Short mmCIF file of C-alpha atoms in Angstrom, two decimals:
data_model
loop_
_atom_site.label_atom_id
_atom_site.label_comp_id
_atom_site.label_asym_id
_atom_site.label_seq_id
_atom_site.Cartn_x
_atom_site.Cartn_y
_atom_site.Cartn_z
CA MET A 1 -0.03 0.21 -0.03
CA TYR A 2 1.25 3.57 -0.49
CA GLY A 3 0.36 4.89 3.11
CA LEU A 4 -2.18 7.10 4.26
CA SER A 5 -1.42 10.31 2.58
CA ARG A 6 -3.36 8.96 -0.41
CA PHE A 7 -6.24 8.25 1.52
CA GLN A 8 -9.56 9.32 -0.35
CA ALA A 9 -13.04 9.82 1.37
CA GLN A 10 -15.75 12.05 0.97
CA ILE A 11 -15.77 13.26 4.25
CA SER A 12 -15.78 16.63 6.27
CA ARG A 13 -14.24 15.43 9.59
CA ALA A 14 -11.33 12.49 9.72
CA THR A 15 -8.78 10.71 12.01
CA ALA A 16 -6.44 8.44 10.25
CA VAL A 17 -3.44 5.89 12.31
CA GLY A 18 -1.23 3.98 10.43
CA VAL A 19 1.77 1.71 11.01
CA GLN A 20 3.74 0.40 8.46
CA ALA A 21 7.27 -1.73 8.49
CA GLN A 22 9.80 -3.69 6.44
CA GLY A 23 12.91 -4.85 6.60
CA ARG A 24 15.18 -8.27 5.97
CA ILE A 25 15.57 -11.35 8.47
CA GLU A 26 18.33 -13.45 7.93
CA VAL A 27 16.50 -16.56 6.81
CA GLY A 28 18.15 -18.80 4.36
CA GLN A 29 19.20 -16.52 1.95
CA GLY A 30 16.79 -13.45 3.12
CA LEU A 31 13.13 -13.56 4.15
CA LEU A 32 11.98 -9.54 2.77
CA TYR A 33 9.12 -8.43 4.84
CA ASN A 34 6.34 -5.69 4.46
CA VAL A 35 3.67 -5.00 6.90
CA GLU A 36 0.75 -2.20 7.01
CA LEU A 37 -1.97 -1.59 9.16
CA ASP A 38 -3.99 1.43 8.74
CA VAL A 39 -7.15 2.57 11.50
CA LEU A 40 -9.78 5.13 10.13
CA ARG A 41 -12.38 7.26 11.48
CA GLY A 42 -14.41 10.05 10.44
CA ASP A 43 -17.92 11.81 10.50
CA ASP A 44 -20.23 12.57 7.46
CA ASP A 45 -21.94 15.38 6.83
CA ILE A 46 -23.49 14.08 3.48
CA ASP A 47 -27.05 13.13 3.54
CA ASN A 48 -26.77 9.21 3.58
CA ALA A 49 -30.90 8.65 3.70
CA ASP A 50 -31.28 6.36 0.76
CA PHE A 51 -29.74 3.94 -1.51
CA ALA A 52 -29.48 6.20 -4.98
CA GLY A 53 -30.17 3.20 -6.80
CA ASN A 54 -28.02 0.77 -4.63
CA LEU A 55 -25.04 3.15 -5.42
CA LEU A 56 -24.70 4.29 -2.23
CA ASP A 57 -24.53 3.07 1.56
CA ARG A 58 -27.32 4.27 3.98
CA ASN A 59 -25.41 5.13 6.95
CA ASP A 60 -25.99 7.01 9.86
CA GLY A 61 -23.22 9.87 9.36
CA SER A 62 -20.39 7.16 11.51
CA LEU A 63 -17.95 6.05 9.22
CA GLN A 64 -14.85 3.49 10.39
CA GLY A 65 -12.53 1.17 8.79
CA PHE A 66 -9.18 -0.54 8.38
CA ASN A 67 -6.37 -2.15 6.00
CA ALA A 68 -4.01 -4.78 7.57
CA TYR A 69 -1.47 -6.17 4.50
CA LEU A 70 1.49 -8.01 5.07
CA THR A 71 4.15 -9.90 2.55
CA LEU A 72 6.62 -12.55 3.34
CA GLN A 73 9.02 -13.14 0.43
CA GLN A 74 11.93 -16.01 0.59
CA LYS A 75 14.47 -16.39 -1.58
CA LEU A 76 14.91 -20.17 -2.68
CA THR A 77 18.47 -22.17 -3.29
CA ALA A 78 18.30 -23.37 -6.92
CA GLY A 79 19.65 -23.78 -10.33
CA ILE A 80 18.84 -20.48 -11.04
CA PRO A 81 17.28 -17.04 -8.75
CA ALA A 82 13.87 -18.12 -7.02
CA ASP A 83 11.29 -16.67 -5.16
CA VAL A 84 8.02 -17.35 -3.29
CA LYS A 85 5.81 -14.41 -1.58
CA LEU A 86 2.88 -15.20 0.87
CA THR A 87 0.54 -12.03 0.52
CA LEU A 88 -2.19 -11.38 3.25
CA GLY A 89 -4.51 -8.52 3.28
CA ALA A 90 -7.61 -7.35 4.72
CA GLY A 91 -9.82 -4.51 4.53
CA SER A 92 -13.13 -4.12 6.56
CA GLY A 93 -16.41 -3.57 4.79
CA ASP A 94 -19.96 -2.82 5.81
CA ASP A 95 -21.95 -5.96 8.02
CA ASP A 96 -25.41 -3.62 7.27
CA PRO A 97 -25.29 -1.26 4.42
CA SER A 98 -28.85 -0.39 5.12
CA ARG A 99 -28.01 1.39 8.48
CA GLY A 100 -25.77 1.98 10.84
CA PRO A 101 -21.67 3.15 10.64
CA GLY A 102 -20.18 3.19 7.05
CA ASN A 103 -16.80 1.58 5.73
CA ILE A 104 -14.11 4.01 5.04
CA ASN A 105 -10.77 1.95 3.64
CA ARG A 106 -10.81 3.10 0.24
CA ILE A 107 -8.05 4.16 -1.03
CA GLN A 108 -6.35 5.77 -3.96
CA THR A 109 -3.21 4.34 -4.89
CA MET A 110 -3.08 5.92 -8.44
CA GLY A 111 -3.30 2.57 -10.11
CA TYR A 112 0.02 0.81 -8.31
CA PHE A 113 -1.47 -1.36 -5.88
CA GLY A 114 -1.69 -4.63 -8.16
CA LEU A 115 -3.04 -7.21 -5.95
CA THR A 116 -3.87 -9.34 -9.13
CA ASN A 117 -4.76 -9.69 -12.84
CA VAL A 118 -8.59 -10.05 -13.09
CA TRP A 119 -10.21 -9.31 -9.76
CA GLU A 120 -7.96 -6.38 -8.89
CA ASP A 121 -6.44 -5.02 -12.26
CA SER A 122 -2.77 -3.70 -11.46
CA VAL A 123 -3.76 -0.61 -14.12
CA MET A 124 -6.96 1.49 -12.84
CA PRO A 125 -9.10 4.16 -14.05
CA ASP A 126 -7.49 6.50 -11.81
CA ALA A 127 -4.05 6.06 -13.18
CA GLU A 128 -4.79 5.18 -16.95
CA GLY A 129 -8.53 6.98 -17.91
CA ILE A 130 -9.45 3.41 -19.05
CA SER A 131 -12.37 1.71 -17.49
CA PRO A 132 -13.23 -0.51 -16.55
CA GLN A 133 -10.13 -2.23 -15.22
CA GLY A 134 -10.86 -5.49 -13.78
CA LEU A 135 -13.45 -6.93 -12.09
CA GLY A 136 -12.72 -4.76 -8.92
CA SER A 137 -13.06 -1.67 -10.84
CA PRO A 138 -16.15 1.07 -9.71
CA VAL A 139 -17.62 0.83 -12.86
CA SER A 140 -18.53 -3.33 -12.25
CA ARG A 141 -19.39 -2.86 -8.59
CA GLY A 142 -16.37 -4.16 -7.26
CA TYR A 143 -14.17 -3.33 -4.26
CA ARG A 144 -10.48 -1.16 -5.35
CA GLU A 145 -7.79 -2.68 -3.16
CA LEU A 146 -8.70 -4.54 -0.25
CA GLU A 147 -12.38 -2.69 0.14
CA ASN A 148 -14.26 -5.31 2.31
CA THR A 149 -11.54 -7.93 0.91
CA THR A 150 -9.83 -10.58 2.62
CA VAL A 151 -6.94 -12.00 0.38
CA VAL A 152 -4.18 -15.27 0.76
CA MET A 153 -1.67 -14.96 -2.53
CA VAL A 154 1.31 -16.99 -2.98
CA THR A 155 3.68 -16.16 -5.83
CA LEU A 156 6.43 -18.30 -7.22
CA GLY A 157 9.03 -16.26 -9.12
CA ALA A 158 11.74 -17.26 -10.81
CA ASN A 159 14.78 -15.37 -13.03
CA PRO A 160 15.88 -17.66 -15.99
CA ALA A 161 17.73 -15.40 -17.36
CA PRO A 162 19.60 -11.69 -15.97
CA SER A 163 16.83 -10.10 -18.45
CA LEU A 164 14.15 -12.55 -17.89
CA ARG A 165 11.53 -12.44 -14.65
CA VAL A 166 8.67 -15.16 -14.63
CA GLU A 167 5.84 -15.06 -11.90
CA ALA A 168 3.34 -17.66 -11.32
CA ALA A 169 0.25 -16.55 -8.51
CA TYR A 170 -2.68 -17.97 -7.08
CA ALA A 171 -4.93 -16.21 -5.09
CA TYR A 172 -8.38 -16.86 -2.82
CA LEU A 173 -10.38 -13.98 -2.00
CA ARG A 174 -13.20 -13.55 0.75
CA SER A 175 -15.40 -10.46 1.49
CA THR A 176 -14.71 -9.39 5.53
CA GLU A 177 -18.22 -8.59 5.69
CA PRO A 178 -21.11 -10.20 3.85
CA VAL A 179 -21.76 -9.38 0.12
CA PHE A 180 -25.24 -9.03 -0.25
CA GLY A 181 -27.60 -9.29 -3.49
CA TRP A 182 -28.89 -6.00 -4.81
CA THR A 183 -31.89 -4.55 -6.82
CA ALA A 184 -32.47 -0.63 -7.60
CA ALA A 185 -34.60 -0.75 -4.18
CA GLY A 186 -31.17 -2.00 -2.38
CA PRO A 187 -29.84 -4.83 -0.62
CA THR A 188 -31.58 -7.95 -1.13
CA THR A 189 -31.47 -11.13 1.88
CA GLN A 190 -28.81 -13.15 -0.31
CA ALA A 191 -25.43 -13.09 1.18
CA SER A 192 -22.08 -14.72 0.25
CA HIS A 193 -18.45 -14.29 2.04
CA ASP A 194 -16.59 -16.29 -1.31
CA LEU A 195 -15.32 -13.95 -3.76
CA GLY A 196 -13.83 -16.27 -5.37
CA GLN A 197 -10.22 -17.84 -6.71
CA GLU A 198 -7.27 -16.59 -9.46
CA PHE A 199 -4.74 -18.15 -11.22
CA ASP A 200 -2.22 -15.32 -12.92
CA LEU A 201 1.04 -15.24 -14.93
CA ASN A 202 3.05 -12.38 -15.13
CA VAL A 203 6.39 -12.11 -17.70
CA MET A 204 8.65 -9.06 -17.62
CA TRP A 205 11.40 -9.03 -20.15
CA ALA A 206 14.25 -6.38 -20.47
CA ILE A 207 15.14 -5.90 -23.74
CA ARG A 208 17.01 -3.13 -23.62
CA PRO A 209 18.34 -0.76 -20.44
CA GLY A 210 15.04 1.37 -20.66
CA LEU A 211 12.92 -0.87 -22.39
CA GLN A 212 10.78 -3.49 -21.18
CA LEU A 213 8.28 -6.13 -22.48
CA ILE A 214 5.20 -6.77 -20.17
CA GLY A 215 2.66 -9.46 -20.16
CA GLN A 216 0.20 -9.95 -17.37
CA TYR A 217 -2.49 -12.99 -17.78
CA GLY A 218 -4.93 -14.51 -15.62
CA VAL A 219 -8.27 -16.25 -15.07
CA PHE A 220 -10.88 -15.95 -12.25
CA LEU A 221 -13.24 -18.43 -11.09
CA PRO A 222 -16.04 -16.37 -9.17
CA GLY A 223 -17.68 -17.24 -5.98
CA ASP A 224 -21.03 -16.34 -5.20
CA GLY A 225 -20.30 -13.44 -3.60
CA ALA A 226 -18.47 -11.96 -6.69
CA ALA A 227 -21.82 -12.42 -8.41
CA LEU A 228 -23.64 -11.24 -5.90
CA LEU A 229 -21.67 -8.32 -5.96
CA ILE A 230 -21.49 -7.76 -9.64
CA ASN A 231 -24.71 -8.73 -11.01
CA GLY A 232 -26.66 -8.64 -7.69
CA ASP A 233 -27.80 -12.47 -8.42
CA LEU A 234 -26.40 -15.81 -8.85
CA ALA A 235 -27.91 -16.01 -12.39
CA LYS A 236 -24.00 -15.15 -14.14
CA LYS A 237 -20.99 -16.83 -12.38
CA GLN A 238 -18.91 -17.29 -15.56
CA PRO A 239 -14.92 -17.28 -15.38
CA ALA A 240 -13.31 -14.08 -16.54
CA TRP A 241 -9.77 -14.05 -18.02
CA GLU A 242 -7.76 -11.27 -18.84
CA ALA A 243 -4.39 -11.32 -21.53
CA LYS A 244 -2.52 -7.57 -21.10
CA HIS A 245 0.63 -7.01 -22.42
CA ILE A 246 2.30 -3.22 -21.98
CA LEU A 247 5.68 -1.92 -23.78
CA GLN A 248 7.52 0.69 -21.62
CA TRP A 249 10.13 2.73 -22.58
CA ALA A 250 11.92 5.24 -20.97
CA PHE A 251 14.15 7.80 -22.35
#
């Protein structure tokens, strides 16, 4: 994550407390860790008395939330440079979208918080002006970053050549609070925690200094929670996939 300075919310008064630590532990060839915890609280002066076609959360004006994020990356002893990384993340949600406190954990990272390739695309609308980008974009009623999301992700990486990096990842995603179905009138009684699973493959090739080709591929297997979040019901629950190629030239 990119710290509380990028925190975004439509509120008049808010307080935020965050702690972050990163470093290296001498385990094997080195265990890198990065941990962050953000606690957020505020008051909303905007009228939250209706659902606005279920685009808004009805609440009493009291907003609160949190984000917790941890990565552990261990270098491996192998024939080629390799590593394994564990990512654990959790963000707060709203257990009752019809009343009570509202959720306030959304952050703005300008597209540089890449969690997965399909559910949470690493290129976001606020960075590129293109939307939707991934099922986690606001256009498809999804969540950004760790908004009401709990994730466990394992990534295996290797450098078969000095200019080539390959990563394969598996992610299991659940909602922190239940995801409710919805209609234009508001939430329904259908609910689920199961957002789904994703398999990703990333390839980074440094063609020459300043010139890089990146391939990002993934398939997302939606759970009931993803179907309720995006469509409002369980009628459609088809796998989603993405293949993206980026040519970067720095000069």
